[in-house]
Amino acid sequence: RLNLSTGPFSMAPGDTQDIYMGFVVGLGGDRLSSVAVMKANDRAVQSTFDILFQVASPPSNATVKVTELDGELILEWVSDFAKVSDTETKIKNPGNYQFQGYNLYQFPSAGASLSAAKRLDTYDVVDGVKVIFDNVFDIAGGRFVDKAIQFGSDKGVKRFYRVTRDAIRDIDKLYNGQEYYFAVTAYSYTDVVGYSHSLESSPNILTVKPKVPFGTQLNSVFGDTVKVARTLGVSDGHAEAYVVDPTAVTGDSYQIKFDSAGTWRVFNVTKNKNVATGQTNQGGGENYPIVDGGLVKVFGAPNDVKDFQHVANPSGPISPPTYVGFGCGF
């Protein structure tokens, strides 16, 4: 039996008093570490109460689309542009948590915990924040220790992944008809003192099975290059396009158009509609839109000197100019 008391309270007739009660347990490697775990959990509950339950939440989970193909799977979470914006732009308070990256996991079963999963890759924002450490409770040791909890590498944000091997069983093959389990989570980061340095969303585990697409003749495969031709302009920039989801390719014609605000968009000429708008990346990487099964990349002119030309000498202008091939001391 457990007897709890609290108070005293000063109450007039008809007054009410709210009472909050927490039930805290702990399980460690032995009886002593279990007590230490319970005390750590108690401190976490107390600190949550002290800030009136105003705790930050992790970024929202991505909406993952899965394409099941012959011996392979394509996972992408970019086509839902509204969800991407919600995940990557919202700042969560208290703590000023900002989106930092995505983790991709394979699980041994649909009901497995995150600790049993195999992390396949991490795609994080290029900002100097890589491996994130936090002060976490070590159950075996019965004490708090600094431990790496996120494993970014400034790789850059990417929102698709091609699966061709079983990482759980360590087999370089996927079998058609067999169930596999994957999840994509999003995590945030803060350097505000007094808060956990990172929060990660709970995994929504997807059950998928590779298969030969029934009744479908695919005219492309993952990674095929799509022909791109310049129609206007003389910039040194260029565009590239690649097939990501061969089942979604339309055969339509598209244009990349630039807007006065400095953004660019992808326009489906065949259907006379925009399929991606407000894009800003012209620097490379994988942070680009996937539209109708294709990844569209735009590269601006190189941020560098194109060439030097000799346009005049003491005798006057040189026409046509000649390439300058000598060095200067300034």
PDB file of C-alpha atoms in Angstrom, residues 62-67 72-81 84 88 99 101-105 120-124 155-164 182-185 221-224 240-246 281 284-291 293-297:
ATOM      1  CA  ALA A  62       7.192  12.805 -43.317  1.00  0.00           C
ATOM      2  CA  THR A  63       4.558  11.328 -45.613  1.00  0.00           C
ATOM      3  CA  VAL A  64       6.401   8.420 -47.209  1.00  0.00           C
ATOM      4  CA  LYS A  65       5.334   7.034 -50.576  1.00  0.00           C
ATOM      5  CA  VAL A  66       6.565   3.528 -51.437  1.00  0.00           C
ATOM      6  CA  THR A  67       6.927   2.081 -54.927  1.00  0.00           C
ATOM      7  CA  GLU A  72      13.683  -3.250 -55.145  1.00  0.00           C
ATOM      8  CA  LEU A  73      11.747  -0.565 -53.298  1.00  0.00           C
ATOM      9  CA  ILE A  74      11.667   3.202 -53.826  1.00  0.00           C
ATOM     10  CA  LEU A  75      10.865   5.328 -50.776  1.00  0.00           C
ATOM     11  CA  GLU A  76      10.240   9.044 -51.271  1.00  0.00           C
ATOM     12  CA  TRP A  77       8.828  11.714 -48.978  1.00  0.00           C
ATOM     13  CA  VAL A  78       9.029  14.866 -51.118  1.00  0.00           C
ATOM     14  CA  SER A  79       5.931  14.797 -53.332  1.00  0.00           C
ATOM     15  CA  ASP A  80       3.711  16.050 -50.468  1.00  0.00           C
ATOM     16  CA  PHE A  81       5.098  19.606 -50.574  1.00  0.00           C
ATOM     17  CA  VAL A  84       7.630  18.822 -46.278  1.00  0.00           C
ATOM     18  CA  GLU A  88      11.168  21.424 -42.174  1.00  0.00           C
ATOM     19  CA  PHE A  99      14.460  20.919 -38.147  1.00  0.00           C
ATOM     20  CA  GLY A 101      17.408  16.086 -40.649  1.00  0.00           C
ATOM     21  CA  TYR A 102      15.803  12.751 -41.531  1.00  0.00           C
ATOM     22  CA  ASN A 103      16.649   9.240 -40.351  1.00  0.00           C
ATOM     23  CA  LEU A 104      15.811   6.183 -42.442  1.00  0.00           C
ATOM     24  CA  TYR A 105      15.390   2.860 -40.622  1.00  0.00           C
ATOM     25  CA  LEU A 120      20.219   2.954 -43.074  1.00  0.00           C
ATOM     26  CA  ASP A 121      21.120   6.611 -43.536  1.00  0.00           C
ATOM     27  CA  THR A 122      20.790  10.150 -42.175  1.00  0.00           C
ATOM     28  CA  TYR A 123      20.195  13.250 -44.311  1.00  0.00           C
ATOM     29  CA  ASP A 124      20.831  16.455 -42.394  1.00  0.00           C
ATOM     30  CA  LYS A 155      25.394  15.407 -46.057  1.00  0.00           C
ATOM     31  CA  GLY A 156      22.492  17.629 -47.064  1.00  0.00           C
ATOM     32  CA  VAL A 157      18.761  16.959 -47.076  1.00  0.00           C
ATOM     33  CA  LYS A 158      17.585  14.140 -49.334  1.00  0.00           C
ATOM     34  CA  ARG A 159      14.028  12.837 -49.537  1.00  0.00           C
ATOM     35  CA  PHE A 160      14.208   9.551 -51.414  1.00  0.00           C
ATOM     36  CA  TYR A 161      15.975   6.217 -51.068  1.00  0.00           C
ATOM     37  CA  ARG A 162      16.307   3.130 -53.225  1.00  0.00           C
ATOM     38  CA  VAL A 163      16.331  -0.147 -51.270  1.00  0.00           C
ATOM     39  CA  THR A 164      18.010  -3.132 -52.935  1.00  0.00           C
ATOM     40  CA  PHE A 182      10.794   0.746 -42.971  1.00  0.00           C
ATOM     41  CA  ALA A 183      10.243   4.141 -41.395  1.00  0.00           C
ATOM     42  CA  VAL A 184      11.456   7.699 -41.934  1.00  0.00           C
ATOM     43  CA  THR A 185      11.691   9.978 -38.900  1.00  0.00           C
ATOM     44  CA  VAL A 221      14.382   2.430 -64.388  1.00  0.00           C
ATOM     45  CA  PHE A 222      15.621   4.251 -61.307  1.00  0.00           C
ATOM     46  CA  GLY A 223      18.443   6.657 -62.205  1.00  0.00           C
ATOM     47  CA  ASP A 224      17.674   7.013 -65.921  1.00  0.00           C
ATOM     48  CA  GLU A 240      19.301  17.873 -64.959  1.00  0.00           C
ATOM     49  CA  ALA A 241      16.484  15.366 -64.466  1.00  0.00           C
ATOM     50  CA  TYR A 242      16.528  11.740 -63.332  1.00  0.00           C
ATOM     51  CA  VAL A 243      13.937   9.019 -62.935  1.00  0.00           C
ATOM     52  CA  VAL A 244      13.225   8.128 -59.301  1.00  0.00           C
ATOM     53  CA  ASP A 245       9.860   6.370 -59.579  1.00  0.00           C
ATOM     54  CA  PRO A 246       9.505   4.673 -62.975  1.00  0.00           C
ATOM     55  CA  ASN A 281      18.044  25.523 -54.665  1.00  0.00           C
ATOM     56  CA  GLY A 284      23.416  21.038 -56.145  1.00  0.00           C
ATOM     57  CA  GLY A 285      22.848  18.201 -53.710  1.00  0.00           C
ATOM     58  CA  GLU A 286      19.603  16.238 -53.500  1.00  0.00           C
ATOM     59  CA  ASN A 287      17.300  18.892 -52.025  1.00  0.00           C
ATOM     60  CA  TYR A 288      15.153  19.176 -55.145  1.00  0.00           C
ATOM     61  CA  PRO A 289      11.523  18.362 -56.016  1.00  0.00           C
ATOM     62  CA  ILE A 290      10.333  15.038 -57.370  1.00  0.00           C
ATOM     63  CA  VAL A 291       7.539  15.612 -59.871  1.00  0.00           C
ATOM     64  CA  GLY A 293       8.424  10.365 -60.799  1.00  0.00           C
ATOM     65  CA  GLY A 294      11.373  12.556 -61.784  1.00  0.00           C
ATOM     66  CA  LEU A 295      13.970  14.423 -59.713  1.00  0.00           C
ATOM     67  CA  VAL A 296      14.544  17.860 -61.253  1.00  0.00           C
ATOM     68  CA  LYS A 297      17.811  19.664 -60.481  1.00  0.00           C
TER      69      LYS A 297
END
